[in-house]
Short mmCIF file of C-alpha atoms in Angstrom, two decimals:
data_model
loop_
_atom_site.label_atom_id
_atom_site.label_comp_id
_atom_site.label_asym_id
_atom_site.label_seq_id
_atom_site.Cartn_x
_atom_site.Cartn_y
_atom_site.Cartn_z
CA UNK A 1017 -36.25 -75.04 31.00
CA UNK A 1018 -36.77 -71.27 30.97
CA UNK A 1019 -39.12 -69.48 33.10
CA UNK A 1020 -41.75 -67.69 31.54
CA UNK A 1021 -42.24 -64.32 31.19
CA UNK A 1022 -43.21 -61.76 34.17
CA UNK A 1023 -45.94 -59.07 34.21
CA UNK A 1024 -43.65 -57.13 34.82
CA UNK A 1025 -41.76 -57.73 31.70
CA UNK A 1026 -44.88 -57.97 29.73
CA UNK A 1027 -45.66 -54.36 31.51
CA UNK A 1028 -41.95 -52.97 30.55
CA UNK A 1029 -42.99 -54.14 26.54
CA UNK A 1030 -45.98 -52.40 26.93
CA UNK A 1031 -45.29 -48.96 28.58
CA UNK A 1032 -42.38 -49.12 25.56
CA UNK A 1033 -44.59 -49.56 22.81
CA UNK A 1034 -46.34 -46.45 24.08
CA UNK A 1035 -43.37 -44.45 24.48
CA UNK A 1036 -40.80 -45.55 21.56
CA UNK A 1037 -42.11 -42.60 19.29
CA UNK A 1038 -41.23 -39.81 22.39
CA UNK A 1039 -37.73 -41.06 22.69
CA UNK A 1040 -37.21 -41.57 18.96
CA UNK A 1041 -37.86 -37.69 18.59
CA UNK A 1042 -34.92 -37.23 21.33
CA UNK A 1043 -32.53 -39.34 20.09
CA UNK A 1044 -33.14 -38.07 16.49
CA UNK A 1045 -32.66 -34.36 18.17
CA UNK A 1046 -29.66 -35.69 19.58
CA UNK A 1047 -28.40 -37.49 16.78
CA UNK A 1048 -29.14 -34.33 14.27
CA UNK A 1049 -27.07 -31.93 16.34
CA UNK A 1050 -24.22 -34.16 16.08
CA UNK A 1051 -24.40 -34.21 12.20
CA UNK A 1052 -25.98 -37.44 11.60
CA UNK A 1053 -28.00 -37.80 8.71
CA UNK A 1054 -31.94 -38.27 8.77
CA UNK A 1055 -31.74 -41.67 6.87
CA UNK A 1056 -29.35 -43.22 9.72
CA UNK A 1057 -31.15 -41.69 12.67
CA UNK A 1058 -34.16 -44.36 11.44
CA UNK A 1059 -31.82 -46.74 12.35
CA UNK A 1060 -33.07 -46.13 16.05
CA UNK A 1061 -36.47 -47.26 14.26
CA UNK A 1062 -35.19 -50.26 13.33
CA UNK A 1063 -34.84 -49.34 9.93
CA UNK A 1064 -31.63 -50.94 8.29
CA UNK A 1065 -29.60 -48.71 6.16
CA UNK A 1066 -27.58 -51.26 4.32
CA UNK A 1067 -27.57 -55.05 3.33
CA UNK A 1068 -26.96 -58.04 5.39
CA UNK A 1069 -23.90 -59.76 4.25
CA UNK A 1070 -24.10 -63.57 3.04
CA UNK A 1071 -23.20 -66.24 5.88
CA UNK A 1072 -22.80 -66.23 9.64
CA UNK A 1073 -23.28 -62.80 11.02
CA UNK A 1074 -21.98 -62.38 14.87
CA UNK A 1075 -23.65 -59.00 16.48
CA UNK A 1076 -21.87 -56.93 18.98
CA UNK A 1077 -24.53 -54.31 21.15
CA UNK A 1078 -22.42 -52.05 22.61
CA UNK A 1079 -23.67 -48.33 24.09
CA UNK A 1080 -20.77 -45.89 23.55
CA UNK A 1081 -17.07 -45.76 22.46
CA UNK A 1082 -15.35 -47.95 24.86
CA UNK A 1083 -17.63 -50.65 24.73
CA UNK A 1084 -17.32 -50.48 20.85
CA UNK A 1085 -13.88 -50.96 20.92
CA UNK A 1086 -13.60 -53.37 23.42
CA UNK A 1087 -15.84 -55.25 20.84
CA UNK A 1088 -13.82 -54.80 17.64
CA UNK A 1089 -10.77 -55.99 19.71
CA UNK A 1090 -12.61 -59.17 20.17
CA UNK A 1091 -13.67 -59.12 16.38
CA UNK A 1092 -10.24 -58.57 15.02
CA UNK A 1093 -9.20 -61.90 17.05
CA UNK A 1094 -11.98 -64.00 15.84
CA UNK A 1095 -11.16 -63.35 12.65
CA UNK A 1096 -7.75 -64.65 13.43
CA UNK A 1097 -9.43 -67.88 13.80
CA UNK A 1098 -12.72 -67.75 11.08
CA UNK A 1099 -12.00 -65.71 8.52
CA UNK A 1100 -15.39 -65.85 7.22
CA UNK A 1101 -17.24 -64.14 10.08
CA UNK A 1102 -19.30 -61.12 9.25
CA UNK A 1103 -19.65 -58.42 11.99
CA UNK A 1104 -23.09 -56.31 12.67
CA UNK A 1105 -21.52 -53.69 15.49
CA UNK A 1106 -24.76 -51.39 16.76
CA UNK A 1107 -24.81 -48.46 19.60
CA UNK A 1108 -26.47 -45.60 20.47
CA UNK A 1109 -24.17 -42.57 20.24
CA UNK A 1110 -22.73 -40.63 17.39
CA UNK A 1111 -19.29 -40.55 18.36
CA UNK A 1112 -19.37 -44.24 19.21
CA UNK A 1113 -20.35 -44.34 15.37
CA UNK A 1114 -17.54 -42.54 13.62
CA UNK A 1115 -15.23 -43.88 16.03
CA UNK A 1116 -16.19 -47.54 14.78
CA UNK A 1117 -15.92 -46.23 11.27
CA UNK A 1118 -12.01 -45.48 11.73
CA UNK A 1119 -11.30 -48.63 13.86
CA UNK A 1120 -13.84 -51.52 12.69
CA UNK A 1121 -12.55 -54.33 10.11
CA UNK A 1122 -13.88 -54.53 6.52
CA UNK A 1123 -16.05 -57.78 7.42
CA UNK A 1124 -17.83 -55.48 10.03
CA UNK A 1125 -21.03 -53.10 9.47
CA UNK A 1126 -21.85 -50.31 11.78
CA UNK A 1127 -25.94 -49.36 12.53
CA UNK A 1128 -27.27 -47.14 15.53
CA UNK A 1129 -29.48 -49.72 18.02
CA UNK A 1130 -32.43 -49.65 17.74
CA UNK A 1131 -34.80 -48.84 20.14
CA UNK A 1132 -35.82 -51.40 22.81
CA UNK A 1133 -39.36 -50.91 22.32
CA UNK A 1134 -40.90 -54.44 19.78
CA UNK A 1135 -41.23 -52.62 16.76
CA UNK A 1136 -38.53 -51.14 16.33
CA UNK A 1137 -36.70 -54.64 16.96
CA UNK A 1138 -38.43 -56.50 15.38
CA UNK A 1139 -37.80 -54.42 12.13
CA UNK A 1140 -33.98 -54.43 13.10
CA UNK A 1141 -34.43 -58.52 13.75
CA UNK A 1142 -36.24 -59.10 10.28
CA UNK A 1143 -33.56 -57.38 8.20
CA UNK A 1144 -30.44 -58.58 9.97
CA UNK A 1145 -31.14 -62.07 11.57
CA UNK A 1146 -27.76 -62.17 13.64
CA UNK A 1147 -26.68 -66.36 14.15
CA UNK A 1148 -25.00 -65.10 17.34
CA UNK A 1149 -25.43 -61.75 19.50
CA UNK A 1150 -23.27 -60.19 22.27
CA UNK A 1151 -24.43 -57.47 24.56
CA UNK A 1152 -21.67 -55.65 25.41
CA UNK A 1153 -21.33 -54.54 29.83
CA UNK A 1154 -24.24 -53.63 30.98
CA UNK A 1155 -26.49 -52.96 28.50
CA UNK A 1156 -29.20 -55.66 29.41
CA UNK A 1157 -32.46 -54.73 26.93
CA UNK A 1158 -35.35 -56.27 27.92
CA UNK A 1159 -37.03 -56.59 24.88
CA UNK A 1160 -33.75 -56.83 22.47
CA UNK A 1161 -33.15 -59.67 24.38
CA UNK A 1162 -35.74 -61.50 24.38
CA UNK A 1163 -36.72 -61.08 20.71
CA UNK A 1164 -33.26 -62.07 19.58
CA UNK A 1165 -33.31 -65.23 21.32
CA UNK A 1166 -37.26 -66.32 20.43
CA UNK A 1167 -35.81 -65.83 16.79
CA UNK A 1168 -32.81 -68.69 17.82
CA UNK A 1169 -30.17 -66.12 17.91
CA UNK A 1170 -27.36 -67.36 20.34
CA UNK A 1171 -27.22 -64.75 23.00
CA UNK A 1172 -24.19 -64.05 25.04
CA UNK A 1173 -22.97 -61.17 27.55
CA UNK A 1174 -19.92 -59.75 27.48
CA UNK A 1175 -17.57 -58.08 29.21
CA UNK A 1176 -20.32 -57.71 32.03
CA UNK A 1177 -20.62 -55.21 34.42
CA UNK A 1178 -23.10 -54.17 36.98
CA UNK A 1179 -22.78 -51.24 39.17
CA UNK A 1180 -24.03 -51.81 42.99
CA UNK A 1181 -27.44 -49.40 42.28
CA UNK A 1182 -28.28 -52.01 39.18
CA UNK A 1183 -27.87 -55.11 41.13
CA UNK A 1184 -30.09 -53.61 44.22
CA UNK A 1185 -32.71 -52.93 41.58
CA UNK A 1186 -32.46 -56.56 39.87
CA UNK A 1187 -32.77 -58.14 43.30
CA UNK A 1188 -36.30 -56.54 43.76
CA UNK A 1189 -37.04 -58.11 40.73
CA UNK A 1190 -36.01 -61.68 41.14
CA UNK A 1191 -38.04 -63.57 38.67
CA UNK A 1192 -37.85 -60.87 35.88
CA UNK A 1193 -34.39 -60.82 36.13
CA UNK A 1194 -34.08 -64.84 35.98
CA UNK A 1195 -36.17 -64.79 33.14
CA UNK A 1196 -34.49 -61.95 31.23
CA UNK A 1197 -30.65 -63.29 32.22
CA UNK A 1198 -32.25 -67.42 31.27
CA UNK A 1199 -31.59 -66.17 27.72
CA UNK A 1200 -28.15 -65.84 27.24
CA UNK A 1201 -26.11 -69.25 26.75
CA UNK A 1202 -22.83 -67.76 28.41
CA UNK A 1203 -21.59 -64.62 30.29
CA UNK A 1204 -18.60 -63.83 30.81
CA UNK A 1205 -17.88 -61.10 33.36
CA UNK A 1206 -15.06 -58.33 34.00
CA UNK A 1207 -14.39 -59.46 37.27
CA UNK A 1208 -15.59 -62.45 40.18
CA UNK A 1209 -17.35 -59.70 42.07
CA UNK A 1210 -19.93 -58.91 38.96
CA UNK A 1211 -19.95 -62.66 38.39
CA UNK A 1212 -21.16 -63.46 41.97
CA UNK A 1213 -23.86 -60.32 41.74
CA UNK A 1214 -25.05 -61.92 38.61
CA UNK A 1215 -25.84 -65.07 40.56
CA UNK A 1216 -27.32 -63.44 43.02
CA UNK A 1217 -30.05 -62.67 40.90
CA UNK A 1218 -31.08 -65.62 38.68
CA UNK A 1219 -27.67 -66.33 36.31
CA UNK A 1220 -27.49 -69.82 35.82
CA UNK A 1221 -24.06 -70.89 37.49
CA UNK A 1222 -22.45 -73.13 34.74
CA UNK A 1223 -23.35 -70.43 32.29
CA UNK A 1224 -21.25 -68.02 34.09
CA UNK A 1225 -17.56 -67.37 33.28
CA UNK A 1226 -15.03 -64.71 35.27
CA UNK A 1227 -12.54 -62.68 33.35
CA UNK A 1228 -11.03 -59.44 33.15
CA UNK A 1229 -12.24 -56.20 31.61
CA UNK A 1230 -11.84 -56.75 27.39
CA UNK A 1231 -11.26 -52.63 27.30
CA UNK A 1232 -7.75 -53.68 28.21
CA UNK A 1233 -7.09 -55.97 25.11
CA UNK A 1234 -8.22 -53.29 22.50
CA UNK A 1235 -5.27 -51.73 20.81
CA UNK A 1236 -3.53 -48.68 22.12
CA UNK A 1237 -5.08 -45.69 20.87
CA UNK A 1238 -3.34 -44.31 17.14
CA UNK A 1239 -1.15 -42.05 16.98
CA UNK A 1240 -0.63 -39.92 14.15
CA UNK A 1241 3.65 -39.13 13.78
CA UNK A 1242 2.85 -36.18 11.49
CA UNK A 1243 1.29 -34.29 14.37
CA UNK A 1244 3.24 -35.71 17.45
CA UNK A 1245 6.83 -34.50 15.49
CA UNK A 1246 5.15 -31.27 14.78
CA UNK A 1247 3.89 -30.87 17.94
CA UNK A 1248 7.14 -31.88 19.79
CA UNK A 1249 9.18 -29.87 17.50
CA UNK A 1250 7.15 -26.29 18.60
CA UNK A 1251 7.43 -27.46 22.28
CA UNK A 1252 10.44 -28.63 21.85
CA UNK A 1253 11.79 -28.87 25.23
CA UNK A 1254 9.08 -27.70 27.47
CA UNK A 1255 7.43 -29.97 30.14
CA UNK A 1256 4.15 -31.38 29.38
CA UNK A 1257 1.26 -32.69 30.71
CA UNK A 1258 -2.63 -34.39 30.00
CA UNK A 1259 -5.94 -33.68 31.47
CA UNK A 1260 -7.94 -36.11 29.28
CA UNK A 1261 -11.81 -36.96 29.18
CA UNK A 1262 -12.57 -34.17 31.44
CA UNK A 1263 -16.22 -33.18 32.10
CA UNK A 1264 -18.12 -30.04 32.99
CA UNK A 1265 -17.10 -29.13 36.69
CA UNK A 1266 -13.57 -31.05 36.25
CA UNK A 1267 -11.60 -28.15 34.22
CA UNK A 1268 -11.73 -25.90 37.03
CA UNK A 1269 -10.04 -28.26 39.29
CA UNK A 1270 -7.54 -28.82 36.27
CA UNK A 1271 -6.68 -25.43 35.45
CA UNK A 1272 -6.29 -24.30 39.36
CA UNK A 1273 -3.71 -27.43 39.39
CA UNK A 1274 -1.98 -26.14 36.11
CA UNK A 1275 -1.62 -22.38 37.99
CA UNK A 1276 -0.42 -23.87 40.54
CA UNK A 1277 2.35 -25.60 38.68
CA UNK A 1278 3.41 -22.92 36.50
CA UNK A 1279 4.32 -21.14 39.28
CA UNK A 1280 7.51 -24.04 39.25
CA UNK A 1281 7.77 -24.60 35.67
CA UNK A 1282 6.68 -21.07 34.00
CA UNK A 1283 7.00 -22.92 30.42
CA UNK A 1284 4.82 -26.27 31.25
CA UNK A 1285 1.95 -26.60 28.72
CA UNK A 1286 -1.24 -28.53 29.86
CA UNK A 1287 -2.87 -30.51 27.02
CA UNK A 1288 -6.35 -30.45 28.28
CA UNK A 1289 -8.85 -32.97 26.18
CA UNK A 1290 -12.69 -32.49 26.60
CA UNK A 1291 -14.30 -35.73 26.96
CA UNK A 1292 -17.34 -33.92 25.06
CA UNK A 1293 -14.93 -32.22 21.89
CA UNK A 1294 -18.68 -30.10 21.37
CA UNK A 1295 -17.94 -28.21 24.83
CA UNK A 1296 -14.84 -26.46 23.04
CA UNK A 1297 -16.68 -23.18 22.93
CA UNK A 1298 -17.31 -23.35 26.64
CA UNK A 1299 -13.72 -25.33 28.02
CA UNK A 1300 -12.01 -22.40 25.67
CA UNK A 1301 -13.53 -19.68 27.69
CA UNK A 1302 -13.03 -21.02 31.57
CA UNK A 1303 -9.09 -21.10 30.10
CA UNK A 1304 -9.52 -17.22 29.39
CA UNK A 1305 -11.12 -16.59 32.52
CA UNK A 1306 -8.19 -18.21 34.50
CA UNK A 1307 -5.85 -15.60 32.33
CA UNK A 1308 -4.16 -18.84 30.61
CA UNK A 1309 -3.12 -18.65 26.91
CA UNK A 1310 -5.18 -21.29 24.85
CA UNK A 1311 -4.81 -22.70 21.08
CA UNK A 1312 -7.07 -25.08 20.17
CA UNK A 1313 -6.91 -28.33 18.03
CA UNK A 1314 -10.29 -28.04 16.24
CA UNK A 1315 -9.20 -24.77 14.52
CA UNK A 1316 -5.77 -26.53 13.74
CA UNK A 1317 -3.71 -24.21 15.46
CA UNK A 1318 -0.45 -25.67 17.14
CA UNK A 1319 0.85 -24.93 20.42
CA UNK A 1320 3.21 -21.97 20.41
CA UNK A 1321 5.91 -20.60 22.70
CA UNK A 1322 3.92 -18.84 24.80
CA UNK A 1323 0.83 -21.03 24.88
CA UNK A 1324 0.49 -22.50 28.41
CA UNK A 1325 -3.07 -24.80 27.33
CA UNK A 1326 -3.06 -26.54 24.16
CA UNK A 1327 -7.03 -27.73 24.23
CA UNK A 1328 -7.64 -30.61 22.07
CA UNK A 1329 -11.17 -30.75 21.34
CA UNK A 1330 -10.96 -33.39 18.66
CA UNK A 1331 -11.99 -37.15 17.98
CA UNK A 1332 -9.45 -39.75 17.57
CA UNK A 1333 -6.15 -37.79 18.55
CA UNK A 1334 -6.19 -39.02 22.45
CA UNK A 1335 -3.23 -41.33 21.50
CA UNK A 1336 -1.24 -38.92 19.85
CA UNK A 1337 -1.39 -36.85 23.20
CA UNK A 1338 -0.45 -39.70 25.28
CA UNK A 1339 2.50 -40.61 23.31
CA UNK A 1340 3.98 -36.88 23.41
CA UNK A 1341 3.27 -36.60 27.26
CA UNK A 1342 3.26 -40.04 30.06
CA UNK A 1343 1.62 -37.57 32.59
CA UNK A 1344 -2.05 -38.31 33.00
CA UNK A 1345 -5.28 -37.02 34.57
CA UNK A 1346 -7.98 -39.29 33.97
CA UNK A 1347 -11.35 -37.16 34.24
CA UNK A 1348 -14.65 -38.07 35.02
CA UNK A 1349 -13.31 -38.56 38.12
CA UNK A 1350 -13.41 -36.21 40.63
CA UNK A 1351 -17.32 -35.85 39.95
CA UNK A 1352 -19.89 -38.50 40.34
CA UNK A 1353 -19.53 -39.73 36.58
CA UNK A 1354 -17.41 -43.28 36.94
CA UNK A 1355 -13.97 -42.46 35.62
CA UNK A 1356 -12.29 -43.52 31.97
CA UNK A 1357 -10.94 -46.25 30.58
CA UNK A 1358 -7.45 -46.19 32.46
CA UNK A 1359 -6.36 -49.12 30.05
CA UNK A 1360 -5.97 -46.53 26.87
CA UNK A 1361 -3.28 -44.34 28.70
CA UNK A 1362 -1.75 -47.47 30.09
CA UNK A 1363 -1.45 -48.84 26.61
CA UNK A 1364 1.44 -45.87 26.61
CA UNK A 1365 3.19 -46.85 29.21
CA UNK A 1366 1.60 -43.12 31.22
CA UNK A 1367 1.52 -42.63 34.57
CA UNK A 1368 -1.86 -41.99 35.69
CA UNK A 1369 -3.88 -39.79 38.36
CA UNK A 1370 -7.33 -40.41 38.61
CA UNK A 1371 -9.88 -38.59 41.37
CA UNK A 1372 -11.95 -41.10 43.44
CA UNK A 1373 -15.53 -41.14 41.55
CA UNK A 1374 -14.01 -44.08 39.68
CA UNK A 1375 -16.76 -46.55 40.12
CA UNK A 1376 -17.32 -47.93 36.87
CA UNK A 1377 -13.38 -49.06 37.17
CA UNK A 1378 -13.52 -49.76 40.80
CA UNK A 1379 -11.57 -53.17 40.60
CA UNK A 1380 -9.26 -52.04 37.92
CA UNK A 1381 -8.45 -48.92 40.06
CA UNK A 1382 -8.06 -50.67 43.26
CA UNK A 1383 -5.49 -52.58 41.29
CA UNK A 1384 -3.53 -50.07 39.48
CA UNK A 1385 -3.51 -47.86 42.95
CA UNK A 1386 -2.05 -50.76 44.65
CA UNK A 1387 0.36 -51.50 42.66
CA UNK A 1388 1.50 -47.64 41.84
CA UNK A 1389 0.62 -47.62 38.30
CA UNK A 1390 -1.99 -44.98 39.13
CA UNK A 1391 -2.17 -42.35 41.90
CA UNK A 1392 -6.10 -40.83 43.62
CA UNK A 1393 -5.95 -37.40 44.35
CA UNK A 1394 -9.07 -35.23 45.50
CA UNK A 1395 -8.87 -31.83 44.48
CA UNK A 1396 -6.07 -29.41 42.68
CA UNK A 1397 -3.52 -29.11 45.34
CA UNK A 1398 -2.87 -32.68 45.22
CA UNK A 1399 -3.56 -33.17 41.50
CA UNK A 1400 -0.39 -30.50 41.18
CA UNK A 1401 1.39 -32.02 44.17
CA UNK A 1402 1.62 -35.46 41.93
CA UNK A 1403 2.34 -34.38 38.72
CA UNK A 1404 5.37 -31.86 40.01
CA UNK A 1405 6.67 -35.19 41.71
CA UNK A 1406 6.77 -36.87 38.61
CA UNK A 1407 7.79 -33.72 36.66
CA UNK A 1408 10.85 -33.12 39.55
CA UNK A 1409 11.66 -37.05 40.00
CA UNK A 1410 12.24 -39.03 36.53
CA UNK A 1411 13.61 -42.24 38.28
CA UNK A 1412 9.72 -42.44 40.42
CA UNK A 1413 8.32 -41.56 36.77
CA UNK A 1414 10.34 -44.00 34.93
CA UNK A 1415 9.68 -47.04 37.33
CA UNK A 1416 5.74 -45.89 37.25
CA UNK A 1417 5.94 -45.92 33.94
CA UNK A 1418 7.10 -49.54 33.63
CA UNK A 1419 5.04 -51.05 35.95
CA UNK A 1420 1.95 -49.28 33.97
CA UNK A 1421 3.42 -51.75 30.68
CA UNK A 1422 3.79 -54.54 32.49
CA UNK A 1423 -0.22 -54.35 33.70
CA UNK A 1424 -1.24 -54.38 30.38
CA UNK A 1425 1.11 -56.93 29.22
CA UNK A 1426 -0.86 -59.42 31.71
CA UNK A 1427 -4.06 -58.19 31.01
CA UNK A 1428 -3.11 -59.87 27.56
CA UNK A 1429 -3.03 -63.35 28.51
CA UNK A 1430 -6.63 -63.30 29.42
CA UNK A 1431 -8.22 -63.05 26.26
CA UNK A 1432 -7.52 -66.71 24.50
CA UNK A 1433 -10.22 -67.49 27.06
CA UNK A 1434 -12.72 -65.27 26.22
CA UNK A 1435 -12.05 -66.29 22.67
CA UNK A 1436 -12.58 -69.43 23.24
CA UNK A 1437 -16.20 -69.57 25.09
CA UNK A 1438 -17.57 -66.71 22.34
CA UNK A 1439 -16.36 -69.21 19.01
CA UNK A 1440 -17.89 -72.11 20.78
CA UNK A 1441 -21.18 -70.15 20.26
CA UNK A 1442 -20.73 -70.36 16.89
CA UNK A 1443 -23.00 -72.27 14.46
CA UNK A 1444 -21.56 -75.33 13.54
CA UNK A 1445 -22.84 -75.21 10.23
CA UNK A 1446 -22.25 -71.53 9.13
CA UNK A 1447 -24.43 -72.15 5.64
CA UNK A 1448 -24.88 -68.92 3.56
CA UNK A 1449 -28.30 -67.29 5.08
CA UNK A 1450 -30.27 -65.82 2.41
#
């Protein structure tokens, strides 16, 4: 039997009734910079934008690019086994958005959440009716949840992650977070740690499943061969290496590094990838300050002889740079932000150095560090001390290089499981829904 709701839910509903209309004007703001139309940002309203497709429709929650993809990975697998599935995938970002747009199948449709306040979900929940809904991590919405399942949506989590902070939180909250995690009919966790924290605070234990993190089983990023031969063919034999996903704070540790190096290799060429592509403007400059030679991606310029930073402030083109380069820096790293998805590089068989604010990857990490797929450095000198070993050493780089395959070869074998507990919360009888 489930336990009933908490005052403190009921005061969470409340308080976001009131204040749904203040955070719809900064998303919107937020959306609007970014190019998005007016019409879509009322998706954050609840507002649908287009029609609900005819028979079962499985919905995927997911807040930002990774988790998106880690959910059409799962989706393109399903359909390996139901052809007739229909996909709703919904998040909260813009670049989440046209990132789905390129990678999605055709039986999916893309909307921005909407805002977990009950009007706006309910509007969301009228229009779309999902059979079956999967919140994606850790995006645990009180009142998304709740409303989904009082309408008899089956509710599962997936790919679940909490970070230390949100389980302290939960466990002052016992019996709201009981209630709110009594809704979902199975979750299935990255990792036994986040599995054991989740029934700590109310999960019911034979819902709970262990697995691995799904952002390994998407697909290795594209890459485009028009612009890797081009780009190969103007450096043609210079040395090359990636700082990708870096953040604000970050490229001055990266550039101080690349200094450093060129000082050993006068022709290397950095590719340095904002995680933000909007920050160009800003990246661009610190490269002038630090009297380095820049082209840059988003004005289509190629990397010439003399340019020692090619900055790629573009969407969609990460895979193109790890297939011309297996030398790595992961950012968001070395300050308190959580790291990147380590899986995407590893996908290219790169060797990876991360910084140690990798917390949102802590077990994956710990596991990649141990077994030498990935190396933590905490500033520039050793960030440059790493990648001239692997630029000066091609055996150490080669046998990195395969262990970093072989990782995500057995990350692989985990997903017929996870396959198998999300189609057994399928409908049995997936009738046409009008």
């Amino acid at each position: 039997m489930r336990p009933s709701a908490t005052l403190l839910f009921h005061a969470y509903s409340l308080a976001s009734r009131l204040l749904a209309l203040v955070a719809y004007r900064k998303v919107k703001a937020r959306l609007t910079q970014a190019g998005i139309a007016p019409s879509r940002s009322r998706e954050r309203l609840g507002y649908a934008t287009e029609q609900r497709p005819n028979g079962s429709l499985v919905w995927f929650h997911a807040a930002s690019v990774g988790e998106s993809l880690a959910a059409i990975s799962v989706m393109d697998e399903m359909l390996k086994h139901h052809t007739d599935l229909r996909f709703l995938l919904t998040s909260g970002t813009a670049t989440s958005a046209e990132v789905a747009q390129k990678r999605m199948p055709p039986q999916c449709q893309h909307q921005f959440a909407p805002l977990d306040a009950p009007a706006p979900v309910k509007r969301f929940l009228k229009h779309w009716h999902p059979n079956v809904g999967f919140f994606v991590e850790s995006e645990l919405w009180p009142n998304m949840i709740v409303q989904t399942a009082d309408t008899g949506c089956t509710l599962g989590l997936l790919n679940a992650r909490l970070s230390t902070k949100s389980v302290a939180k939960w466990r002052k909250h016992l019996t709201t977070a009981k209630f709110i995690l009594s809704h979902f009919s199975v979750l299935i966790t990255q990792n036994q740690t986040t599995a054991d924290n989740l029934r700590s605070i109310g999960a019911p234990q034979e819902h709970l499943h262990a697995g691995s993190n799904l952002k390994a089983l998407a697909p290795a990023p594209p890459v485009d061969m028009a612009v890797l031969d081009a780009t190969k063919s103007l450096l043609s034999n210079r040395p090359v290496w990636i700082a990708s996903s870096t953040h604000d704070g970050e490229e001055h540790s990266v550039l101080a590094a690349h200094q450093i190096l060129l000082r050993t290799y006068p022709d290397l060429c950095l590719i340095l990838i904002p995680r933000h592509p909007e920050r160009g403007d800003i990246v661009e400059q610190l490269i002038q300050d630090a009297n380095l030679t820049c082209a840059r991606r988003s004005r289509t310029d190629l990397p010439q002889p003399t340019t020692q930073v090619y900055l790629a402030d573009t969407l969609g083109e990460t895979g193109t740079w790890y297939a011309l380069s297996p030398l790595v820096f992961l950012g968001g790293s070395l300050k308190e932000i959580g790291g990147h998805n380590p899986f995407e590089p590893a996908h290219h068989g790169c060797a990876i150095v991360t910084g140690p604010e990798y917390f949102n990857f802590a077990e994956t990490y710990a596991e990649m560090i141990d077994h030498e797929i990935a190396v933590q450095i905490h500033d520039s000198a050793e960030l440059a001390e790493q990648i001239d070993h692997w630029l000066n050493t091609p055996d150490a780089l080669a046998a990195t290089r395969n262990k970093s395959r072989a990782f995500i070869s057995r990350q692989s074998g985990l997903m017929t499981q996870t396959i198998e507990l999300m189609l057994a919360q399928l409908p049995q009888d997936r009738k046409t829904c009008e």
